[in-house]
Amino acid sequence: MDEQVFFKKLNSLSTSKEIFYFLSSLEVMSDTMASGALQRISEVEVDDSGLKNPEGLLENEVFRALCFQFEFESSKLSNTGLLNALQALIKLRIDPQSTLMASLLSEGKERLGKGQLTVKNLCALGESLLELEGPSCAALEQIVNHMQEKDIEKWSPREVVMVYKMLQVIVREGEQYRDLLNRMNSVTLTIVSQLSPKFTSIILNSLVVLHQTQAIALVTALCRHSVKHIPYFTGDELVNVLEAFLYFGHREQIFTEALETHISKSIFTMHPQTVSKVMQYCCQKMILSKPIFDAVAERFISDADSFTTDQIAECIIPFGTLNYLPPSASSLFKKLETVLHTRFSHFQPHTLLNLLHSCILIRRYPVNFLPKIFSPYFLQKLQAQPPGLDRIVTSQLTQLFLTVTLECPFYEGPKLLPKYQVKAFLTPHSSLDVHLLKRVKTGLLYLLKKRIYFASEVSTPYFYTVDIEIKLDEEGFVLPAAQCEEVHRRIALCVDGQNRFCVNCHNLLGEEAIKQRHLQLLGYEVVQIPFFEIKSLQNCRKMAEYLHKKIFPHTYGLSC
């Protein structure tokens, strides 16, 4: 039978029974046809859970005859027949230690050593070796060395992807295969539009593993190309893409929008690992996506038990970090409390602390669990595991303690011992915008006439640092900043630069929101000076007029 006719008929068959009946009707077939038959059998007999009917397949006479031919005539096979058969048998879960597999592998390696394999053959052998022998296989390096001598511009997308995968496991030093990688990156940039979802994901993952931070043009093109593939990525592929966005510091508004559409439709069928990675992406990029957060909240409420403790933390912490309560907040935190009651001991100590700390940022108070958190036993566990009781950890503990002191007066459990408390909170996301502060101070000087009437970056006894503090006496007159007597009112100006807000909206981050909330409870009058209100003020006078209205809205004696 003509090969073209054979493959057309073969591809029309949808069960192994039909394929075996068809094969048994043929008197003779080439090794390419026989290996194609094995590949078609693997396509119809293997699904996500493995072989559908292993006994029926492995005992079939036609199948055994095919395997016999490949085992005892391996030296007579064409390169294509040999390597296609090897790939099909791997997919069919044939024992890697069997004489059949050993014979095919041995023949493949022998031809590799003699330099008899084409680019397509090399990639097929590399894929099989990765599957069977893993990253430690010495022949992978031999394959890549052969590939270096070939013309990369003539490679198919599949061949490019396969070489990236092999490099990913054999490159051990930064300079190794540097020239090959640079050439591949340049060529891949020209074929990005041809890449499938699977290939896009694999290449992005390889670029992360190979630390290709210099390949900015390729990374950017792949990230933009990935937007149209979002509905078609598998869970693992989407995780790879998100990890690449995080690693390379990339962000695309259209990617977020496509992700929102996809999550809204698919949230209840997504793997928990994919869901938690999406939330991790939003959190690290400071992207408040209400459609994503709302959908994840609903998924967690209905299916929390399918999430690991780390995945639970990765899903919940962003709500606190980005200072957002979804419409289902009540049900969400009831479910979280139930999970904590049943799985408290399963959480790693630092994961648990991060989770509970994120809750207080949005006024969800874990008072039922604080006695355990403040216990010497738990604090010792924190200290014993990296990063131990570093400044960030002790800041979280102190802020938990301050929160229950200020906002939960009914709490009567153990307190946090002074030796675990910090003198000032560490706020990694909310550092002061020095340029913005300088503009505000210039406007205040214009308004108040003298520098003595306000102080900047003032440390308080309550762990917080006030950006700018102004003191007033009982009659509302401004006092010198250094004066401690007759202070009737303290005004805390919060000079909120862009880094204190979510990147895509004017929503204050959780750690800044709790600071302003606590300053109010501690007796300060908090006045927020957000960057977006003053960025258009062109001169000192306009800034002073703005500050006058914000700080002294009912006073007319401080005219500019």
Coordinates of C-alpha atoms in Angstrom, one line a residue:
M1 CA 0.0 0.0 0.0
D2 CA 1.2 3.5 -0.8
E3 CA 2.4 5.3 2.4
Q4 CA 0.2 8.4 1.8
V5 CA -2.9 6.2 1.4
F6 CA -1.8 4.2 4.4
F7 CA -1.5 7.2 6.7
K8 CA -4.8 8.7 5.5
K9 CA -6.6 5.5 6.4
L10 CA -4.7 5.1 9.7
N11 CA -5.6 8.6 10.9
S12 CA -9.3 8.0 10.2
L13 CA -9.4 5.1 12.7
S14 CA -10.3 6.0 16.3
T15 CA -9.8 2.7 18.3
S16 CA -6.9 0.3 18.6
K17 CA -9.3 -2.5 17.6
E18 CA -9.9 -0.8 14.3
I19 CA -6.2 -0.2 13.8
F20 CA -5.2 -3.8 14.5
Y21 CA -7.9 -5.1 12.1
F22 CA -6.5 -2.7 9.4
L23 CA -2.9 -3.7 10.1
S24 CA -3.7 -7.4 9.9
S25 CA -5.1 -7.0 6.4
L26 CA -1.7 -5.8 5.1
E27 CA 0.8 -8.3 3.8
V28 CA 3.8 -5.9 4.1
M29 CA 4.5 -2.4 5.4
S30 CA 7.6 -0.3 5.8
D31 CA 9.2 0.5 9.2
T32 CA 7.9 4.1 8.8
M33 CA 4.4 2.8 8.4
A34 CA 4.8 0.4 11.4
S35 CA 6.1 3.2 13.6
G36 CA 3.3 5.4 12.5
A37 CA 0.9 2.7 13.5
L38 CA 2.4 2.6 16.9
Q39 CA 2.1 6.3 17.2
R40 CA -1.5 6.2 16.2
I41 CA -2.2 3.5 18.8
S42 CA -0.6 5.6 21.5
E43 CA -2.8 8.5 20.5
V44 CA -6.0 6.6 20.9
E45 CA -5.0 4.3 23.8
V46 CA -3.4 6.9 26.2
D47 CA -5.3 9.6 28.1
D48 CA -4.4 11.7 31.2
S49 CA -4.8 8.7 33.5
G50 CA -2.6 6.4 31.4
L51 CA -3.3 3.4 29.2
K52 CA -7.0 2.8 28.8
N53 CA -6.7 -1.0 28.4
P54 CA -3.1 -2.2 29.1
E55 CA -3.8 -5.9 29.1
G56 CA -5.9 -5.9 25.9
L57 CA -3.2 -3.9 24.1
L58 CA 0.0 -5.7 25.3
E59 CA -1.5 -9.2 24.7
N60 CA -2.7 -8.3 21.2
E61 CA -0.9 -10.5 18.5
V62 CA -0.6 -7.7 16.0
F63 CA 0.9 -5.4 18.6
R64 CA 3.4 -8.1 19.8
A65 CA 4.4 -8.7 16.1
L66 CA 5.1 -5.0 15.6
C67 CA 7.2 -4.9 18.8
F68 CA 9.1 -8.1 17.7
Q69 CA 10.0 -6.5 14.4
F70 CA 11.4 -3.4 16.1
E71 CA 13.3 -5.3 18.7
F72 CA 15.1 -7.8 16.5
E73 CA 15.5 -5.7 13.3
S74 CA 16.5 -2.4 15.0
S75 CA 19.8 -2.1 13.0
K76 CA 17.8 -2.3 9.7
L77 CA 15.3 0.5 10.6
S78 CA 15.3 3.9 9.1
N79 CA 16.1 6.8 11.5
T80 CA 12.5 8.0 11.3
G81 CA 11.1 4.5 11.9
L82 CA 13.5 3.8 14.8
L83 CA 12.9 7.1 16.6
N84 CA 9.1 7.4 16.0
A85 CA 8.7 3.8 17.4
L86 CA 10.8 4.7 20.5
Q87 CA 8.6 7.8 21.2
A88 CA 5.4 5.8 20.7
L89 CA 6.5 3.0 23.0
I90 CA 7.4 5.5 25.7
K91 CA 4.0 7.0 25.5
L92 CA 2.5 3.5 25.7
R93 CA 4.4 2.9 29.0
I94 CA 6.4 0.0 27.8
D95 CA 8.9 -1.1 30.5
P96 CA 12.1 1.1 29.9
Q97 CA 14.2 -1.9 31.1
S98 CA 12.7 -4.3 28.5
T99 CA 15.0 -5.7 25.8
L100 CA 12.8 -4.0 23.2
M101 CA 13.4 -0.5 24.7
A102 CA 17.1 -1.3 25.3
S103 CA 17.6 -2.4 21.7
L104 CA 16.0 0.8 20.3
L105 CA 17.9 3.1 22.6
S106 CA 21.2 1.4 22.0
E107 CA 20.7 1.7 18.2
G108 CA 19.7 5.4 18.5
K109 CA 22.8 6.2 20.6
E110 CA 25.1 4.3 18.2
R111 CA 23.8 6.3 15.2
L112 CA 24.2 9.5 17.3
G113 CA 27.8 8.6 17.9
K114 CA 28.4 8.1 14.1
G115 CA 26.8 11.4 13.3
Q116 CA 24.0 9.8 11.2
L117 CA 21.0 11.8 12.6
T118 CA 19.3 14.8 11.1
V119 CA 18.1 17.8 13.2
K120 CA 14.6 16.2 13.4
N121 CA 16.1 12.8 14.4
L122 CA 18.4 14.5 17.1
C123 CA 15.4 16.2 18.6
A124 CA 13.3 13.0 18.6
L125 CA 16.1 11.1 20.3
G126 CA 16.7 14.0 22.8
E127 CA 13.0 13.9 23.8
S128 CA 13.1 10.2 24.3
L129 CA 16.2 10.3 26.4
L130 CA 14.8 13.1 28.6
E131 CA 11.7 10.9 29.2
L132 CA 13.6 7.7 29.9
E133 CA 16.9 8.7 31.5
G134 CA 16.2 12.2 32.8
P135 CA 18.5 15.2 33.1
S136 CA 21.6 13.1 34.0
C137 CA 21.7 11.4 30.6
A138 CA 25.2 12.1 29.1
A139 CA 24.0 11.7 25.5
L140 CA 21.9 14.9 25.8
E141 CA 25.1 17.0 25.8
Q142 CA 26.3 15.0 22.7
I143 CA 23.0 15.8 20.9
V144 CA 23.3 19.6 21.7
N145 CA 26.9 19.6 20.5
H146 CA 25.7 18.1 17.2
M147 CA 22.9 20.7 17.0
Q148 CA 25.3 23.6 17.4
E149 CA 26.8 22.7 14.0
K150 CA 23.4 22.9 12.3
D151 CA 21.7 25.9 10.7
I152 CA 19.3 27.2 13.4
E153 CA 17.3 29.3 10.9
K154 CA 16.2 26.1 9.2
W155 CA 14.8 24.5 12.4
S156 CA 11.1 24.0 12.9
P157 CA 9.4 25.5 16.0
R158 CA 9.3 22.0 17.5
E159 CA 13.0 21.5 17.0
V160 CA 13.8 24.9 18.6
V161 CA 11.6 24.0 21.6
M162 CA 13.3 20.6 22.0
V163 CA 16.8 22.2 22.1
Y164 CA 15.7 24.7 24.7
K165 CA 14.4 21.8 26.8
M166 CA 17.7 20.0 26.5
L167 CA 19.7 23.1 27.3
Q168 CA 17.5 23.6 30.3
V169 CA 18.8 20.4 31.9
I170 CA 22.4 20.3 30.7
V171 CA 23.6 23.9 31.2
R172 CA 25.4 24.1 34.5
E173 CA 27.5 27.3 34.1
G174 CA 26.5 30.8 32.9
E175 CA 28.9 30.8 29.9
Q176 CA 28.2 27.3 28.7
Y177 CA 26.5 27.3 25.3
R178 CA 26.2 31.1 25.5
D179 CA 26.7 31.5 21.8
L180 CA 24.1 28.8 20.9
L181 CA 21.6 30.4 23.3
N182 CA 22.1 33.9 21.8
R183 CA 21.6 32.6 18.3
M184 CA 18.6 30.6 19.3
N185 CA 17.1 33.6 21.1
S186 CA 17.5 35.7 17.9
V187 CA 16.0 33.1 15.6
T188 CA 13.1 32.4 18.1
L189 CA 12.2 36.1 18.1
T190 CA 11.4 35.8 14.3
I191 CA 9.0 32.8 14.8
V192 CA 7.1 33.8 17.9
S193 CA 3.9 34.3 16.0
Q194 CA 4.0 30.6 14.9
L195 CA 4.3 29.2 18.4
S196 CA 1.5 27.2 19.9
P197 CA 0.4 27.6 23.6
K198 CA 2.5 24.6 24.6
F199 CA 5.6 25.8 22.8
T200 CA 5.2 29.4 24.1
S201 CA 5.0 28.1 27.7
I202 CA 8.0 25.7 27.3
I203 CA 10.3 28.4 25.9
L204 CA 9.3 30.9 28.6
N205 CA 10.1 28.3 31.2
S206 CA 13.4 27.5 29.6
L207 CA 14.4 31.2 29.5
V208 CA 13.6 31.5 33.3
V209 CA 15.6 28.3 34.1
L210 CA 18.5 29.5 31.9
H211 CA 18.5 33.0 33.4
Q212 CA 18.2 34.7 30.0
T213 CA 17.7 38.2 31.4
Q214 CA 19.5 39.7 28.5
A215 CA 16.9 38.3 26.0
I216 CA 14.4 41.2 26.8
A217 CA 13.1 41.5 23.2
L218 CA 12.3 37.8 23.0
V219 CA 10.7 37.7 26.5
T220 CA 8.6 40.7 25.7
A221 CA 7.4 39.2 22.4
L222 CA 6.6 35.9 24.0
C223 CA 4.7 37.5 26.9
R224 CA 2.6 39.6 24.4
H225 CA 2.1 36.5 22.2
S226 CA 0.8 34.5 25.3
V227 CA -2.2 36.8 25.7
K228 CA -4.1 35.2 22.8
H229 CA -3.3 31.7 24.2
I230 CA -4.6 32.3 27.7
P231 CA -7.9 30.3 27.2
Y232 CA -5.9 27.4 25.7
F233 CA -3.0 27.0 28.1
T234 CA -3.2 23.9 30.4
G235 CA -2.9 24.7 34.1
D236 CA 0.9 23.8 34.1
E237 CA 1.5 25.9 31.0
L238 CA -0.2 28.9 32.5
V239 CA 1.8 28.5 35.7
N240 CA 5.0 28.6 33.6
V241 CA 3.9 31.8 31.8
L242 CA 3.0 33.5 35.1
E243 CA 6.4 32.5 36.6
A244 CA 8.1 34.0 33.6
F245 CA 6.2 37.3 34.0
L246 CA 7.3 37.4 37.6
Y247 CA 10.9 36.4 37.0
F248 CA 11.4 38.9 34.2
G249 CA 9.4 41.7 35.9
H250 CA 7.0 41.9 32.9
R251 CA 3.5 43.3 33.1
E252 CA 0.9 43.7 30.3
Q253 CA -2.5 45.3 30.9
I254 CA -4.0 43.3 28.0
F255 CA -2.6 40.1 29.6
T256 CA -4.4 40.9 32.9
E257 CA -7.6 41.6 31.1
A258 CA -7.4 38.3 29.2
L259 CA -6.6 36.5 32.5
E260 CA -9.7 38.1 34.1
T261 CA -12.0 36.9 31.3
H262 CA -10.5 33.4 31.5
I263 CA -10.6 33.1 35.3
S264 CA -14.2 34.3 35.4
K265 CA -15.2 31.5 33.1
S266 CA -12.9 28.7 34.3
I267 CA -12.3 29.2 38.0
F268 CA -14.2 26.1 39.2
T269 CA -12.3 23.8 36.8
M270 CA -8.8 25.2 37.4
H271 CA -6.2 23.2 39.4
P272 CA -5.6 24.8 42.9
Q273 CA -1.9 25.3 42.0
T274 CA -2.9 27.4 39.0
V275 CA -5.4 29.4 41.0
S276 CA -2.8 30.2 43.7
K277 CA -0.2 31.1 41.1
V278 CA -2.6 33.6 39.5
M279 CA -3.1 35.2 42.9
Q280 CA 0.7 35.2 43.6
Y281 CA 1.1 37.0 40.2
C282 CA -1.4 39.7 41.1
C283 CA 0.1 40.1 44.6
Q284 CA 3.7 40.5 43.5
K285 CA 2.7 42.8 40.7
M286 CA 0.4 44.8 43.0
I287 CA -2.4 44.3 40.5
L288 CA -5.9 44.6 42.1
S289 CA -8.1 42.7 39.7
K290 CA -11.6 42.6 41.3
P291 CA -12.9 40.0 38.8
I292 CA -10.0 37.6 39.6
F293 CA -10.2 38.2 43.4
D294 CA -14.0 37.8 43.5
A295 CA -13.8 34.5 41.5
V296 CA -11.0 33.1 43.6
A297 CA -13.0 33.9 46.8
E298 CA -16.0 32.0 45.4
R299 CA -13.8 29.1 44.5
F300 CA -12.2 29.0 47.9
I301 CA -15.6 29.1 49.7
S302 CA -16.8 26.1 47.7
D303 CA -13.7 24.0 47.5
A304 CA -11.1 25.0 50.2
D305 CA -10.3 21.4 51.1
S306 CA -8.7 20.8 47.7
F307 CA -6.0 23.5 48.4
T308 CA -2.8 22.7 50.3
T309 CA -1.9 25.0 53.2
D310 CA 0.7 26.9 51.1
Q311 CA -1.9 27.3 48.3
I312 CA -4.4 28.6 50.9
A313 CA -2.0 31.2 52.0
E314 CA -1.1 32.2 48.4
C315 CA -4.8 32.7 47.7
I316 CA -5.8 34.7 50.9
I317 CA -2.7 36.9 51.5
P318 CA -3.2 39.1 48.4
F319 CA -6.6 40.2 49.8
G320 CA -4.7 41.8 52.7
T321 CA -1.7 43.0 50.8
L322 CA -3.8 44.8 48.2
N323 CA -6.4 45.9 50.8
Y324 CA -9.5 44.4 49.2
L325 CA -12.6 42.7 50.6
P326 CA -14.7 40.8 48.0
P327 CA -18.5 40.9 48.1
S328 CA -18.4 37.4 49.6
A329 CA -15.9 38.5 52.4
S330 CA -18.1 37.2 55.2
S331 CA -18.3 33.7 53.8
L332 CA -14.7 33.7 52.7
F333 CA -13.3 34.4 56.2
K334 CA -15.8 32.1 57.8
K335 CA -14.5 29.3 55.6
L336 CA -10.9 30.4 56.3
E337 CA -11.6 30.2 60.1
T338 CA -13.0 26.7 59.6
V339 CA -10.0 25.6 57.7
L340 CA -7.6 27.0 60.3
H341 CA -9.4 25.2 63.1
T342 CA -9.2 21.9 61.3
R343 CA -5.7 22.2 59.7
F344 CA -3.9 24.7 62.0
S345 CA -1.0 22.3 62.8
H346 CA -0.5 21.5 59.1
F347 CA 0.6 25.1 58.3
Q348 CA 4.3 26.0 58.3
P349 CA 4.9 28.6 61.1
H350 CA 6.0 31.4 58.8
T351 CA 3.2 30.7 56.3
L352 CA 0.7 30.8 59.1
L353 CA 2.1 34.1 60.4
N354 CA 2.0 35.7 56.9
L355 CA -1.6 34.5 56.5
L356 CA -2.9 35.9 59.9
H357 CA -1.0 39.1 59.5
S358 CA -2.6 39.7 56.1
C359 CA -6.1 39.3 57.7
I360 CA -5.6 42.2 60.1
L361 CA -4.7 44.6 57.2
I362 CA -8.3 44.3 56.1
R363 CA -9.9 44.3 59.6
R364 CA -10.3 40.5 59.9
Y365 CA -9.1 39.7 63.4
P366 CA -7.8 36.2 64.1
V367 CA -8.3 36.5 67.8
N368 CA -9.1 32.8 68.3
F369 CA -5.6 31.9 67.0
L370 CA -3.5 34.6 68.6
P371 CA -3.0 32.7 71.9
K372 CA -1.2 30.0 69.9
I373 CA 0.8 32.6 67.9
F374 CA 2.0 34.5 70.9
S375 CA 2.9 31.2 72.8
P376 CA 6.6 30.5 73.5
Y377 CA 6.2 27.2 71.7
F378 CA 5.1 28.8 68.4
L379 CA 7.7 31.6 68.7
Q380 CA 10.4 29.0 69.1
K381 CA 9.2 27.2 66.0
L382 CA 9.4 30.5 64.1
Q383 CA 12.9 31.1 65.3
A384 CA 14.0 27.6 64.3
Q385 CA 13.0 27.9 60.7
P386 CA 14.4 30.3 58.1
P387 CA 14.2 33.3 58.1
G388 CA 13.9 33.0 61.9
L389 CA 12.8 36.0 63.9
D390 CA 14.1 38.6 61.5
R391 CA 12.9 42.2 61.3
I392 CA 10.0 41.5 58.9
V393 CA 8.8 38.6 61.1
T394 CA 9.0 40.6 64.4
S395 CA 7.3 43.6 62.7
Q396 CA 4.4 41.2 61.7
L397 CA 4.2 39.9 65.3
T398 CA 4.3 43.4 66.8
Q399 CA 1.6 44.7 64.4
L400 CA -0.6 41.7 65.3
F401 CA -0.2 42.6 69.0
L402 CA -0.8 46.3 68.4
T403 CA -4.0 45.5 66.3
V404 CA -5.6 43.4 69.0
T405 CA -4.6 46.1 71.6
L406 CA -6.2 48.9 69.6
E407 CA -9.0 47.2 67.8
C408 CA -10.0 44.1 69.9
P409 CA -10.2 45.4 73.5
F410 CA -12.0 42.2 74.5
Y411 CA -8.9 40.1 73.8
E412 CA -7.6 38.7 77.0
G413 CA -5.2 36.1 75.8
P414 CA -1.4 36.0 76.1
K415 CA 0.5 39.1 75.1
L416 CA 3.6 39.4 72.9
L417 CA 6.6 39.7 75.1
P418 CA 8.6 42.9 74.7
K419 CA 11.7 41.0 73.5
Y420 CA 9.8 40.0 70.4
Q421 CA 8.6 43.6 69.6
V422 CA 10.3 46.0 67.2
K423 CA 10.8 49.7 67.8
A424 CA 9.6 50.6 64.4
F425 CA 7.7 48.7 61.8
L426 CA 9.3 47.6 58.5
T427 CA 7.0 48.5 55.6
P428 CA 8.7 46.9 52.5
H429 CA 6.0 48.1 50.0
S430 CA 5.3 51.6 51.5
S431 CA 8.6 53.3 51.6
L432 CA 8.5 57.1 51.5
D433 CA 8.6 58.8 48.1
V434 CA 11.4 61.3 48.8
H435 CA 10.8 63.5 45.8
L436 CA 7.1 63.8 46.7
L437 CA 7.9 64.5 50.3
K438 CA 10.3 67.3 49.2
R439 CA 7.5 69.0 47.2
V440 CA 5.0 68.8 50.1
K441 CA 7.6 70.2 52.5
T442 CA 8.2 73.1 50.1
G443 CA 4.5 73.8 50.0
L444 CA 4.2 73.7 53.8
L445 CA 7.1 76.1 54.2
Y446 CA 5.3 78.5 51.8
L447 CA 2.1 78.0 53.9
L448 CA 3.5 78.1 57.4
K449 CA 6.3 80.6 56.7
K450 CA 8.9 78.8 59.0
R451 CA 10.4 75.3 58.9
I452 CA 10.1 75.0 62.7
Y453 CA 6.3 74.4 62.4
F454 CA 6.4 70.9 61.0
A455 CA 8.6 67.8 61.4
S456 CA 9.2 65.1 58.8
E457 CA 9.8 61.3 59.3
V458 CA 8.8 61.5 62.9
S459 CA 9.3 58.3 65.0
T460 CA 6.4 57.6 67.4
P461 CA 6.2 55.5 70.5
Y462 CA 3.7 53.3 68.6
F463 CA 6.1 51.7 66.1
Y464 CA 4.9 53.9 63.2
T465 CA 6.9 56.6 61.5
V466 CA 4.8 59.7 60.6
D467 CA 5.7 61.3 57.2
I468 CA 5.0 64.8 58.4
E469 CA 3.7 65.9 61.8
I470 CA 2.0 69.2 62.7
K471 CA 1.1 70.1 66.3
L472 CA -1.7 72.5 67.3
D473 CA -2.7 74.1 70.6
E474 CA -6.2 74.2 72.0
E475 CA -7.1 77.3 70.0
G476 CA -5.9 75.7 66.7
F477 CA -2.6 77.6 66.4
V478 CA 0.4 75.8 65.0
L479 CA 3.1 75.1 67.5
P480 CA 6.8 74.6 66.9
A481 CA 7.4 70.9 66.1
A482 CA 9.9 70.5 68.9
Q483 CA 7.4 71.8 71.5
C484 CA 5.9 69.1 73.8
E485 CA 3.7 71.1 76.2
E486 CA 0.2 72.4 75.4
V487 CA -0.2 70.1 72.4
H488 CA -3.9 69.7 71.9
R489 CA -4.0 68.1 68.4
R490 CA -1.5 66.2 66.3
I491 CA -1.9 66.1 62.6
A492 CA -0.2 63.3 60.7
L493 CA 0.3 64.0 57.0
C494 CA 0.6 60.7 55.0
V495 CA 2.5 61.6 51.8
D496 CA 1.4 58.6 49.7
G497 CA 3.5 58.1 46.6
Q498 CA 2.5 55.8 43.8
N499 CA 4.3 52.8 45.5
R500 CA 1.7 52.9 48.3
F501 CA -1.2 52.1 45.9
C502 CA -2.1 49.2 43.7
V503 CA -0.5 49.7 40.3
N504 CA -3.7 49.7 38.3
C505 CA -5.9 51.9 40.6
H506 CA -5.9 54.3 43.5
N507 CA -6.5 51.6 46.1
L508 CA -4.2 52.0 49.1
L509 CA -2.1 49.0 49.9
G510 CA -2.9 47.1 53.1
E511 CA 0.2 48.0 55.1
E512 CA -0.4 51.7 54.5
A513 CA -4.2 51.4 55.2
I514 CA -3.6 49.8 58.6
K515 CA -1.0 52.4 59.5
Q516 CA -3.4 55.3 58.8
R517 CA -6.1 53.4 60.7
H518 CA -3.9 52.9 63.7
L519 CA -2.6 56.5 63.7
Q520 CA -6.3 57.7 64.0
L521 CA -6.9 55.3 66.9
L522 CA -3.8 56.6 68.6
G523 CA -5.2 60.1 68.5
Y524 CA -3.7 61.6 65.3
E525 CA -5.8 63.5 62.8
V526 CA -4.7 61.7 59.6
V527 CA -4.6 63.8 56.4
Q528 CA -3.8 61.8 53.3
I529 CA -1.8 63.5 50.6
P530 CA -2.0 61.1 47.6
F531 CA 0.3 61.5 44.6
F532 CA -2.5 61.7 42.1
E533 CA -4.0 64.8 43.8
I534 CA -0.8 66.9 43.7
K535 CA 1.0 65.7 40.6
S536 CA -0.6 68.5 38.5
L537 CA 0.2 71.3 40.9
Q538 CA 2.9 73.3 39.2
N539 CA 4.2 75.7 41.8
C540 CA 4.6 76.4 45.5
R541 CA 1.6 78.6 45.8
K542 CA -0.8 76.0 44.2
M543 CA 0.7 73.4 46.5
A544 CA 0.3 75.7 49.6
E545 CA -3.4 76.4 48.6
Y546 CA -4.0 72.6 48.3
L547 CA -2.4 71.9 51.6
H548 CA -4.3 74.7 53.3
K549 CA -7.6 73.2 52.1
K550 CA -6.6 69.6 53.1
I551 CA -5.1 70.4 56.6
F552 CA -7.1 73.5 57.7
P553 CA -10.3 73.2 55.8
H554 CA -12.2 75.4 58.3
T555 CA -9.5 78.0 59.0
Y556 CA -9.1 81.2 57.1
G557 CA -6.3 82.8 59.1
L558 CA -3.5 80.9 57.3
S559 CA -3.9 82.6 54.0
C560 CA -1.2 82.2 51.4

